[in-house]
Short mmCIF file of C-alpha atoms and ligand atoms in Angstrom, two decimals:
data_model
loop_
_atom_site.label_atom_id
_atom_site.label_comp_id
_atom_site.label_asym_id
_atom_site.label_seq_id
_atom_site.Cartn_x
_atom_site.Cartn_y
_atom_site.Cartn_z
CA MET A 1 13.40 -9.16 14.27
CA ALA A 2 11.09 -11.73 15.81
CA GLY A 3 8.10 -10.32 17.62
CA LEU A 4 7.20 -7.37 15.40
CA TRP A 5 3.46 -8.06 15.67
CA ASP A 6 3.39 -9.83 19.05
CA ALA A 7 0.73 -7.57 20.55
CA VAL A 8 -1.57 -8.09 17.55
CA LEU A 9 -1.08 -11.84 17.49
CA ARG A 10 -2.39 -12.14 21.05
CA GLY A 11 -5.84 -10.79 20.11
CA GLU A 12 -7.59 -13.82 18.69
CA ALA A 13 -10.88 -12.14 17.80
CA ALA A 14 -9.13 -9.24 16.08
CA VAL A 15 -6.98 -11.67 14.09
CA ARG A 16 -10.13 -13.46 12.87
CA ARG A 17 -11.75 -10.21 11.83
CA ALA A 18 -8.60 -9.09 10.07
CA ALA A 19 -8.29 -12.44 8.24
CA THR A 20 -11.86 -12.15 6.89
CA ALA A 21 -11.22 -8.60 5.72
CA ALA A 22 -7.87 -9.68 4.25
CA VAL A 23 -9.37 -12.41 2.08
CA ASP A 24 -12.08 -10.12 0.71
CA THR A 25 -9.53 -7.41 0.02
CA ALA A 26 -7.32 -9.92 -1.81
CA LEU A 27 -10.25 -10.85 -4.07
CA LEU A 28 -11.10 -7.18 -4.54
CA GLU A 29 -7.54 -6.25 -5.46
CA GLY A 30 -7.07 -9.19 -7.83
CA VAL A 31 -4.65 -11.35 -5.82
CA LEU A 32 -6.18 -14.33 -7.59
CA MET A 33 -5.44 -17.87 -8.56
CA ARG A 34 -7.43 -20.54 -10.30
CA THR A 35 -8.37 -23.56 -8.22
CA GLU A 36 -6.61 -26.88 -8.08
CA ALA A 37 -9.86 -28.56 -9.12
CA GLU A 38 -10.25 -26.35 -12.22
CA PRO A 39 -6.80 -25.07 -13.12
CA ASN A 40 -7.81 -24.05 -16.65
CA ALA A 41 -11.13 -22.32 -16.06
CA SER A 42 -12.00 -18.98 -14.53
CA ASP A 43 -15.65 -19.68 -13.66
CA VAL A 44 -14.75 -20.12 -10.04
CA VAL A 45 -11.48 -18.65 -8.80
CA SER A 46 -9.94 -18.12 -5.40
CA TYR A 47 -7.31 -15.91 -3.80
CA ALA A 48 -3.63 -16.70 -4.06
CA PRO A 49 -2.37 -17.69 -0.61
CA PHE A 50 -0.80 -14.89 1.42
CA THR A 51 0.32 -13.99 4.93
CA LEU A 52 -2.07 -12.17 7.23
CA LEU A 53 0.66 -9.74 8.26
CA PRO A 54 3.59 -8.24 6.41
CA SER A 55 6.96 -9.65 7.50
CA ALA A 56 9.89 -7.76 8.97
CA VAL A 57 12.75 -7.21 6.54
CA PRO A 58 15.93 -5.40 7.62
CA SER A 59 15.96 -2.18 5.62
CA ALA A 60 19.73 -2.26 5.05
CA LEU A 61 19.45 -5.70 3.41
CA PHE A 62 16.43 -4.65 1.37
CA GLU A 63 18.37 -1.66 0.04
CA GLN A 64 21.39 -3.84 -0.63
CA ALA A 65 19.25 -6.21 -2.71
CA TYR A 66 17.90 -3.31 -4.78
CA ALA A 67 21.36 -1.80 -5.17
CA VAL A 68 22.90 -4.96 -6.65
CA GLN A 69 20.12 -5.79 -9.11
CA GLN A 70 21.39 -3.75 -12.06
CA ASP A 71 24.77 -5.42 -11.57
CA PHE A 72 23.10 -8.82 -11.77
CA ASN A 73 21.31 -7.73 -14.95
CA VAL A 74 24.64 -6.83 -16.53
CA LEU A 75 26.22 -10.07 -15.31
CA VAL A 76 23.48 -12.33 -16.68
CA ASP A 77 23.59 -10.48 -19.98
CA ALA A 78 27.39 -10.83 -20.14
CA ILE A 79 27.23 -14.57 -19.42
CA SER A 80 24.61 -15.07 -22.11
CA GLN A 81 27.01 -13.61 -24.67
CA ASN A 82 30.01 -15.63 -23.50
CA LYS A 83 29.89 -18.89 -25.44
CA GLU A 84 33.24 -20.03 -24.14
CA PHE A 85 32.26 -19.53 -20.48
CA LEU A 86 28.96 -21.38 -20.87
CA GLU A 87 30.66 -24.19 -22.74
CA ARG A 88 33.39 -24.65 -20.15
CA THR A 89 31.07 -24.25 -17.16
CA LEU A 90 28.39 -26.63 -18.35
CA ALA A 91 30.73 -29.24 -19.88
CA SER A 92 30.55 -31.62 -16.91
CA THR A 93 26.83 -31.00 -16.31
CA ILE A 94 25.69 -31.78 -19.84
CA LYS A 95 27.42 -35.15 -19.72
CA VAL A 96 25.03 -36.30 -17.00
CA ASP A 97 22.00 -33.99 -17.23
CA ASP A 98 19.96 -34.60 -20.33
CA PHE A 99 17.75 -31.51 -19.97
CA THR A 100 20.64 -29.06 -19.73
CA ALA A 101 22.33 -30.95 -22.57
CA ARG A 102 19.33 -30.48 -24.87
CA LEU A 103 19.11 -26.77 -24.10
CA PHE A 104 22.81 -26.49 -24.73
CA ARG A 105 22.56 -28.24 -28.09
CA ILE A 106 19.94 -25.73 -29.24
CA HIS A 107 22.18 -22.93 -28.00
CA LEU A 108 25.06 -24.20 -30.15
CA GLN A 109 22.82 -24.83 -33.12
CA VAL A 110 21.45 -21.28 -33.22
CA LEU A 111 24.93 -19.81 -32.81
CA GLU A 112 26.19 -21.94 -35.66
CA GLU A 113 23.41 -20.77 -37.95
CA GLY A 114 23.99 -17.15 -36.83
CA LEU A 115 21.56 -15.26 -34.61
CA ALA A 116 18.63 -13.67 -36.42
CA GLN A 117 17.64 -11.91 -33.18
CA SER A 118 19.26 -8.52 -32.58
CA VAL A 119 17.18 -7.24 -29.67
CA PHE A 120 17.47 -9.05 -26.32
CA LEU A 121 15.16 -8.83 -23.34
CA GLY A 122 15.98 -10.17 -19.89
CA ILE A 123 13.49 -10.43 -17.05
CA ASN A 124 15.01 -12.06 -14.00
CA ARG A 125 14.38 -12.37 -10.29
CA SER A 126 17.22 -12.66 -7.85
CA ASP A 127 16.11 -14.41 -4.65
CA TYR A 128 17.63 -13.94 -1.20
CA MET A 129 17.30 -14.98 2.39
CA PHE A 130 18.57 -13.16 5.46
CA ASP A 131 21.23 -15.33 7.02
CA CYS A 132 21.55 -15.29 10.78
CA GLY A 133 23.98 -18.22 10.85
CA ALA A 134 27.02 -16.15 11.82
CA PRO A 135 27.03 -13.99 14.95
CA GLY A 136 26.29 -10.29 14.45
CA VAL A 137 23.81 -8.67 12.08
CA PRO A 138 21.92 -10.76 9.48
CA ALA A 139 23.44 -10.96 6.00
CA LEU A 140 21.80 -10.88 2.56
CA LYS A 141 22.54 -14.18 0.81
CA GLN A 142 21.42 -15.07 -2.70
CA ILE A 143 19.47 -18.32 -3.05
CA GLU A 144 19.44 -18.29 -6.85
CA ILE A 145 18.69 -16.10 -9.83
CA ASN A 146 15.76 -17.04 -12.07
CA THR A 147 16.32 -16.09 -15.69
CA ILE A 148 13.26 -17.79 -17.18
CA ALA A 149 9.56 -17.61 -16.22
CA ALA A 150 10.27 -15.68 -13.00
CA SER A 151 6.76 -15.38 -11.64
CA PHE A 152 4.58 -13.47 -9.15
CA GLY A 153 5.59 -9.98 -10.28
CA GLY A 154 1.93 -9.53 -11.23
CA LEU A 155 0.32 -10.59 -7.99
CA ALA A 156 3.08 -8.90 -5.95
CA SER A 157 1.89 -5.63 -7.50
CA ARG A 158 -1.46 -6.14 -5.77
CA THR A 159 -0.47 -7.63 -2.45
CA THR A 160 0.68 -4.43 -0.74
CA ALA A 161 -2.84 -3.01 -0.83
CA VAL A 162 -4.10 -6.08 1.02
CA HIS A 163 -1.57 -5.75 3.80
CA ARG A 164 -2.20 -2.04 4.04
CA ARG A 165 -5.85 -2.80 4.67
CA VAL A 166 -5.07 -5.49 7.24
CA LEU A 167 -2.87 -3.13 9.25
CA LYS A 168 -5.59 -0.47 9.16
CA VAL A 169 -8.24 -2.95 10.30
CA LEU A 170 -5.93 -3.82 13.18
CA GLY A 171 -5.66 -0.15 14.14
CA MET A 172 -2.19 0.44 12.71
CA SER A 173 -2.68 3.16 10.09
CA GLU A 174 0.75 4.58 10.73
CA GLU A 175 2.36 1.20 10.02
CA ALA A 176 0.12 0.78 6.96
CA SER A 177 1.44 4.02 5.49
CA ARG A 178 4.99 2.72 5.79
CA LEU A 179 4.49 -0.18 3.34
CA LEU A 180 6.43 0.62 0.19
CA PRO A 181 4.79 0.97 -3.20
CA ASN A 182 5.63 -1.97 -5.48
CA ASN A 183 4.63 -2.49 -9.10
CA PRO A 184 6.69 -5.16 -10.86
CA SER A 185 3.91 -5.66 -13.49
CA GLU A 186 4.52 -2.20 -14.80
CA GLY A 187 8.30 -2.68 -14.80
CA LEU A 188 8.17 -6.03 -16.57
CA ALA A 189 5.72 -4.67 -19.13
CA SER A 190 7.91 -1.66 -19.85
CA GLY A 191 10.77 -4.02 -20.71
CA ILE A 192 8.54 -6.10 -22.98
CA ALA A 193 7.16 -2.91 -24.56
CA LYS A 194 10.66 -1.57 -25.20
CA ALA A 195 11.70 -4.83 -26.87
CA TRP A 196 8.49 -4.81 -28.94
CA GLU A 197 9.15 -1.24 -30.04
CA LEU A 198 12.78 -1.98 -31.04
CA TYR A 199 11.64 -5.03 -32.99
CA GLY A 200 9.99 -2.45 -35.15
CA SER A 201 6.70 -3.75 -36.49
CA ARG A 202 3.52 -2.13 -35.17
CA SER A 203 1.35 -5.02 -36.29
CA ALA A 204 3.45 -7.69 -34.58
CA VAL A 205 2.24 -9.20 -31.30
CA VAL A 206 3.71 -10.24 -27.97
CA MET A 207 3.28 -13.98 -27.41
CA PHE A 208 3.08 -15.34 -23.87
CA LEU A 209 4.18 -18.96 -24.08
CA VAL A 210 2.20 -20.71 -21.35
CA GLU A 211 2.01 -24.08 -19.65
CA GLN A 212 -0.68 -26.70 -19.95
CA VAL A 213 -1.85 -26.10 -16.39
CA GLN A 214 -2.61 -22.40 -15.96
CA ARG A 215 -3.54 -21.88 -12.33
CA ASN A 216 -1.37 -18.80 -12.08
CA ILE A 217 -2.93 -17.04 -15.08
CA PHE A 218 -3.86 -13.87 -13.17
CA ASP A 219 -0.22 -13.21 -12.34
CA GLN A 220 0.43 -13.23 -16.09
CA ARG A 221 -2.69 -11.23 -16.89
CA CYS A 222 -1.40 -8.39 -14.69
CA VAL A 223 1.58 -7.99 -17.02
CA GLU A 224 -0.56 -8.59 -20.10
CA ASN A 225 -2.96 -5.87 -18.97
CA GLU A 226 -0.14 -3.32 -18.85
CA LEU A 227 0.71 -4.18 -22.47
CA TRP A 228 -2.87 -3.83 -23.73
CA ASN A 229 -2.95 -0.45 -21.96
CA ARG A 230 -0.05 0.54 -24.20
CA ASN A 231 -1.94 -0.73 -27.27
CA ILE A 232 0.29 -3.76 -27.69
CA ARG A 233 -1.52 -6.94 -28.70
CA VAL A 234 -0.87 -10.04 -26.61
CA ILE A 235 -1.60 -13.64 -27.54
CA ARG A 236 -1.30 -16.69 -25.29
CA LYS A 237 0.02 -19.85 -26.91
CA ARG A 238 1.42 -23.23 -26.04
CA PHE A 239 4.48 -24.99 -27.50
CA ARG A 240 2.03 -27.24 -29.31
CA ASP A 241 0.47 -24.24 -31.10
CA VAL A 242 3.93 -23.18 -32.21
CA PHE A 243 4.68 -26.68 -33.43
CA GLU A 244 1.42 -26.87 -35.37
CA LYS A 245 0.99 -23.30 -36.59
CA GLY A 246 4.41 -21.67 -36.30
CA SER A 247 6.74 -20.85 -39.20
CA LEU A 248 9.64 -18.64 -40.19
CA ASP A 249 9.81 -16.58 -43.37
CA ASP A 250 13.01 -15.93 -45.36
CA ALA A 251 14.12 -13.25 -42.92
CA ARG A 252 13.38 -15.70 -40.09
CA ARG A 253 10.46 -13.58 -38.90
CA LEU A 254 8.25 -15.72 -36.66
CA PHE A 255 4.60 -16.24 -37.52
CA VAL A 256 2.16 -18.14 -35.32
CA ASP A 257 -1.35 -18.67 -36.56
CA GLY A 258 -0.77 -16.00 -39.22
CA GLN A 259 0.41 -13.32 -36.76
CA GLU A 260 3.92 -11.95 -36.71
CA VAL A 261 5.47 -12.29 -33.25
CA ALA A 262 7.80 -9.55 -32.00
CA VAL A 263 8.42 -10.86 -28.47
CA VAL A 264 8.13 -14.36 -27.01
CA TYR A 265 7.70 -14.20 -23.22
CA TYR A 266 8.30 -17.66 -21.77
CA ARG A 267 6.21 -18.64 -18.77
CA GLU A 268 6.97 -22.21 -19.71
CA GLY A 269 9.91 -24.31 -20.87
CA TYR A 270 11.97 -24.26 -17.67
CA VAL A 271 11.57 -27.90 -16.57
CA PRO A 272 11.91 -31.22 -18.44
CA LYS A 273 8.22 -32.02 -18.05
CA ASN A 274 7.41 -29.02 -20.26
CA TYR A 275 8.90 -30.83 -23.25
CA ASP A 276 8.08 -33.69 -25.55
CA GLN A 277 9.72 -34.12 -28.94
CA GLN A 278 7.31 -31.68 -30.63
CA ASN A 279 7.89 -29.08 -27.95
CA TRP A 280 11.64 -29.34 -28.41
CA GLU A 281 11.13 -28.73 -32.11
CA ALA A 282 8.94 -25.73 -31.34
CA ARG A 283 11.60 -24.39 -28.96
CA LEU A 284 14.22 -24.68 -31.69
CA LEU A 285 11.99 -22.83 -34.14
CA LEU A 286 11.47 -19.99 -31.65
CA GLU A 287 15.18 -19.75 -30.88
CA ARG A 288 16.10 -19.65 -34.57
CA SER A 289 13.65 -16.83 -35.18
CA ARG A 290 14.21 -13.12 -35.27
CA ALA A 291 11.64 -12.58 -32.48
CA VAL A 292 12.92 -11.27 -29.16
CA LYS A 293 12.93 -14.20 -26.76
CA CYS A 294 12.56 -13.47 -23.08
CA PRO A 295 14.86 -15.18 -22.37
CA ASP A 296 16.90 -16.45 -25.28
CA ILE A 297 18.30 -19.92 -24.63
CA ALA A 298 21.76 -18.62 -23.65
CA THR A 299 20.18 -16.49 -20.92
CA GLN A 300 18.20 -19.48 -19.69
CA LEU A 301 21.50 -21.39 -19.41
CA ALA A 302 23.05 -18.44 -17.56
CA GLY A 303 20.48 -19.09 -14.82
CA THR A 304 21.51 -22.69 -14.15
CA LYS A 305 22.72 -23.65 -10.70
CA LYS A 306 26.01 -24.88 -12.16
CA VAL A 307 26.67 -21.38 -13.53
CA GLN A 308 25.78 -19.88 -10.14
CA GLN A 309 28.32 -22.17 -8.46
CA GLU A 310 31.09 -21.37 -10.95
CA LEU A 311 30.54 -17.62 -10.51
CA SER A 312 31.61 -17.95 -6.89
CA ARG A 313 35.11 -19.17 -7.86
CA PRO A 314 37.83 -16.64 -7.08
CA GLY A 315 38.57 -14.47 -10.12
CA MET A 316 35.55 -15.59 -12.16
CA LEU A 317 33.50 -12.39 -11.85
CA GLU A 318 36.61 -10.38 -12.75
CA LYS A 319 36.86 -12.33 -16.00
CA LEU A 320 33.20 -11.85 -16.84
CA LEU A 321 32.93 -8.17 -15.86
CA PRO A 322 36.34 -6.66 -16.55
CA GLY A 323 36.87 -3.16 -15.14
CA ARG A 324 33.76 -3.28 -12.92
CA ALA A 325 35.31 -3.71 -9.49
CA GLU A 326 32.46 -2.04 -7.58
CA ALA A 327 29.74 -4.09 -9.24
CA ILE A 328 31.78 -7.23 -8.58
CA ALA A 329 32.12 -6.39 -4.89
CA ARG A 330 28.36 -5.80 -4.59
CA ILE A 331 27.56 -9.07 -6.36
CA ARG A 332 30.10 -11.15 -4.44
CA ALA A 333 28.88 -9.88 -1.08
CA THR A 334 25.58 -11.72 -1.69
CA PHE A 335 27.15 -15.12 -2.45
CA ALA A 336 26.79 -17.95 0.02
CA GLY A 337 29.36 -20.76 -0.09
CA LEU A 338 28.89 -22.78 -3.30
CA TYR A 339 30.78 -25.95 -4.19
CA SER A 340 31.36 -28.01 -7.31
CA LEU A 341 30.83 -31.76 -7.16
CA ASP A 342 32.75 -32.34 -10.40
CA VAL A 343 34.83 -35.50 -10.51
CA GLY A 344 38.22 -34.83 -8.92
CA GLU A 345 39.88 -33.99 -5.64
CA GLU A 346 37.93 -30.78 -4.93
CA GLY A 347 34.63 -32.61 -5.37
CA ASP A 348 35.75 -35.62 -3.31
CA LYS A 349 36.70 -33.38 -0.44
CA ILE A 350 33.49 -31.35 -0.28
CA ALA A 351 31.36 -34.49 -0.74
CA ALA A 352 33.08 -36.04 2.28
CA THR A 353 32.59 -32.86 4.32
CA ALA A 354 28.88 -32.73 3.43
CA ILE A 355 28.38 -36.40 4.29
CA ALA A 356 29.94 -35.75 7.68
CA ASN A 357 27.95 -32.49 8.25
CA PRO A 358 24.75 -32.79 6.20
CA ASP A 359 22.94 -30.05 8.13
CA ARG A 360 25.40 -27.42 6.99
CA PHE A 361 24.54 -27.84 3.29
CA VAL A 362 21.85 -28.00 0.62
CA LEU A 363 22.30 -30.41 -2.30
CA LYS A 364 20.82 -28.96 -5.49
CA PRO A 365 20.19 -30.60 -8.86
CA GLN A 366 20.00 -28.50 -12.07
CA ARG A 367 16.26 -28.00 -11.71
CA GLU A 368 13.86 -25.11 -11.31
CA GLY A 369 10.43 -24.76 -9.78
CA GLY A 370 10.97 -25.90 -6.20
CA GLY A 371 10.87 -29.22 -4.38
CA ASN A 372 14.06 -30.66 -5.85
CA ASN A 373 16.69 -29.86 -3.23
CA LEU A 374 17.95 -32.29 -0.64
CA TYR A 375 18.65 -31.57 3.02
CA GLY A 376 19.93 -33.27 6.16
CA GLU A 377 19.66 -37.04 6.34
CA GLU A 378 18.33 -37.32 2.80
CA LEU A 379 21.26 -35.28 1.50
CA ARG A 380 23.65 -37.60 3.33
CA GLN A 381 22.07 -40.75 1.94
CA VAL A 382 21.97 -39.54 -1.66
CA LEU A 383 25.50 -38.19 -1.58
CA GLU A 384 26.76 -41.40 0.00
CA LYS A 385 25.18 -43.34 -2.87
CA ILE A 386 26.48 -41.19 -5.74
CA LYS A 387 29.75 -39.97 -4.31
CA ASP A 388 31.89 -42.25 -6.46
CA SER A 389 29.84 -41.86 -9.64
CA PRO A 390 29.85 -39.10 -12.30
CA GLU A 391 26.15 -38.66 -11.48
CA ARG A 392 27.19 -36.40 -8.63
CA THR A 393 28.16 -33.69 -11.18
CA SER A 394 24.48 -33.14 -11.91
CA TYR A 395 24.30 -31.50 -8.43
CA ILE A 396 25.96 -28.59 -6.69
CA LEU A 397 26.40 -28.08 -2.96
CA MET A 398 25.54 -24.86 -1.20
CA ASP A 399 25.93 -23.64 2.36
CA LYS A 400 22.58 -23.77 4.13
CA ILE A 401 21.27 -20.33 4.99
CA GLN A 402 19.72 -19.87 8.39
CA PRO A 403 17.01 -17.23 8.54
CA GLN A 404 15.35 -16.11 11.77
CA PRO A 405 11.76 -17.44 11.98
CA ALA A 406 8.84 -15.14 12.86
CA THR A 407 5.20 -15.86 13.74
CA ASN A 408 2.52 -15.22 11.12
CA TYR A 409 -0.73 -16.63 9.76
CA LEU A 410 -0.70 -18.23 6.30
CA LEU A 411 -4.09 -17.64 4.66
CA ARG A 412 -5.10 -20.36 2.22
CA ALA A 413 -8.53 -21.25 0.90
CA HIS A 414 -10.15 -24.07 2.90
CA SER A 415 -7.40 -24.04 5.54
CA PRO A 416 -8.00 -23.42 9.24
CA LEU A 417 -6.61 -20.18 10.66
CA LYS A 418 -3.57 -21.01 12.78
CA ALA A 419 -0.29 -19.34 13.64
CA SER A 420 2.92 -20.69 12.08
CA GLU A 421 6.61 -20.10 12.55
CA CYS A 422 7.71 -18.72 9.19
CA ILE A 423 10.74 -17.77 7.13
CA SER A 424 10.80 -15.37 4.18
CA GLU A 425 12.58 -15.10 0.85
CA LEU A 426 12.97 -11.74 -0.90
CA GLY A 427 13.06 -11.60 -4.70
CA ILE A 428 14.07 -8.55 -6.73
CA PHE A 429 12.94 -8.23 -10.34
CA GLY A 430 15.45 -7.02 -12.91
CA VAL A 431 14.62 -5.97 -16.48
CA TYR A 432 17.02 -5.10 -19.26
CA VAL A 433 17.00 -4.68 -23.01
CA ARG A 434 20.01 -4.90 -25.29
CA GLN A 435 20.11 -3.87 -28.93
CA GLY A 436 23.13 -5.44 -30.61
CA LYS A 437 25.92 -4.71 -28.14
CA GLU A 438 24.27 -1.72 -26.48
CA LEU A 439 22.31 -2.00 -23.25
CA VAL A 440 19.40 0.37 -23.79
CA MET A 441 17.46 -0.45 -20.61
CA ASN A 442 18.70 -1.68 -17.23
CA GLU A 443 16.12 -1.40 -14.45
CA VAL A 444 15.04 -2.75 -11.10
CA ALA A 445 11.33 -3.48 -11.45
CA GLY A 446 10.21 -4.15 -7.89
CA HIS A 447 10.16 -6.93 -5.34
CA LEU A 448 8.41 -10.08 -4.19
CA LEU A 449 8.38 -11.41 -0.67
CA ARG A 450 7.41 -15.06 -0.20
CA THR A 451 6.96 -16.68 3.18
CA LYS A 452 6.57 -20.28 4.27
CA ALA A 453 6.32 -22.33 7.42
CA VAL A 454 9.74 -23.39 8.71
CA GLU A 455 8.95 -27.09 8.37
CA HIS A 456 8.91 -26.72 4.57
CA ALA A 457 12.52 -26.61 3.51
CA ASP A 458 11.74 -26.17 -0.16
CA GLY A 459 9.13 -24.96 -2.63
CA GLY A 460 7.58 -21.70 -3.82
CA VAL A 461 4.08 -20.24 -4.12
CA ALA A 462 3.23 -22.15 -7.28
CA ALA A 463 4.39 -25.38 -5.58
CA GLY A 464 1.79 -24.68 -2.86
CA VAL A 465 4.31 -24.18 -0.09
CA ALA A 466 5.15 -20.48 0.11
CA VAL A 467 2.61 -17.64 0.20
CA LEU A 468 2.71 -14.01 -0.93
CA ASP A 469 3.89 -11.46 1.58
CA THR A 470 4.88 -7.79 1.81
CA PRO A 471 8.09 -6.53 3.39
CA TYR A 472 7.79 -4.30 6.44
CA LEU A 473 11.14 -2.55 6.71
CA VAL A 474 12.71 -2.46 10.16
P1 LIG B 1 14.29 -23.66 -7.38
O1 LIG B 1 14.92 -23.37 -8.69
O2 LIG B 1 13.69 -24.99 -7.29
O3 LIG B 1 13.38 -22.55 -6.94
P2 LIG B 1 16.03 -22.75 -5.23
O4 LIG B 1 17.50 -22.67 -5.30
O5 LIG B 1 15.30 -21.47 -5.24
O6 LIG B 1 15.53 -23.73 -6.37
O7 LIG B 1 15.63 -23.56 -3.92
C1 LIG B 1 14.27 -23.80 -3.57
C2 LIG B 1 14.03 -23.41 -2.13
O8 LIG B 1 14.93 -24.11 -1.26
C3 LIG B 1 14.28 -21.95 -1.84
O9 LIG B 1 13.12 -21.20 -2.08
C4 LIG B 1 14.66 -21.97 -0.36
O10 LIG B 1 13.49 -22.01 0.45
C5 LIG B 1 15.36 -23.30 -0.21
N1 LIG B 1 16.83 -23.11 -0.31
C6 LIG B 1 17.56 -23.11 -1.45
N2 LIG B 1 18.85 -22.90 -1.22
C7 LIG B 1 18.96 -22.76 0.12
C8 LIG B 1 20.08 -22.53 1.00
N3 LIG B 1 21.30 -22.41 0.53
N4 LIG B 1 19.82 -22.46 2.32
C9 LIG B 1 18.57 -22.60 2.81
N5 LIG B 1 17.49 -22.81 2.04
C10 LIG B 1 17.67 -22.90 0.70
MG1 LIG B 2 13.81 -20.67 -6.30
#
């Protein structure tokens, strides 16, 4: 796999020319991000960071990732409806992790009251790396599945055109024509539009719930644009707006600022720092409402790392997806080794193994958004410290995946042009809509490739570590 563009990478002048053309094409195509200096204004914007060249992806693994996505959609949806499974799986976590505990309390509270929502919309992104740890061909291994605020579907829809141009500038038109079309924006919007339609009020709006810092607004605008094109109104609001101007009527229809909301699309609410007391109250109001939440709180919980770890237990998928042996086999084939650190013999044993072999594992807390995992010496120290305390249950352990690095250039505003050894992570977007018990949409919406320099163990594009990329199938 390494060495796909070796000949190109030797020509320094050509690389410079291509990089200049690449940046202008990115701006032209709308691969945009607001600046760190002015994250909430669009007066001056820049390009979202991206690789100069597309990265090699084994076509068999790419196809495998597409082929399993509808199974993952069904699985996430099944978990979200399985109160008993969520309760049992998260029982140890919520004792020590306050954030998961608060989400879980809202989950129970809305179930107790009875769900007003009858249409459900899931937008998720299942992320993978290509593991070369074992001898033989690389294997597709899932890193995690994101069931809330899965981002970069918008900008990914515009990145292929940039790489197509770069390859042409470098004299590789044939290779340029091989880059696959990719339009997650359209796929995500069609799910939102379907949910909006089933909600059944033409005057109701779609509400994007957004964070305080909105550097990645253009990624969201790509999806928003698709909705306006279908004559669906979109508003952008914060939790605070919901707290101040949100209400439910007798039928628990949600109104914000006088407008009825059909669909709430969360691009916020996935980490503790998104919440103060008012925001928690706003979240509860939204969850109690009849509006379609993308995701509802149960689906957010289905995306926790503790759930991911429990799914890998023998027999668990069979319980959750009875009678679906083929789907189960496809899903299970993507699992890396995952281990519970719950108090007890099983947890003691794996903790000791990880302390003795820290480089074989990743230690993960129940957090999203990158930059939280522990590796190597740091993993050893932390685990040594917490190994005899219940605190360890707020983490899971996972086998460390070992991708094959490849050389590329990471283009970032104000950064010098230099080659880096890089690894990539492939994400596949899934979209589904359920009305009552019936799944009325189950789609794969496209892909996202993110690439980072090998020295960065952790972190995504929004965290400033990874950059956008395009798969070049080999
Ligand atoms: P987050 O919810 O913070 O995105 P992830 O599980 O996606 O958490 O981990 C963040 C990053 O850490 C991933 O993008 C990947 O680069 C790295 N990572 C996570 N799990 C593994 C693993 N098992 N092996 C190697 N790298 C991993
Ligand atoms: Mg991740």
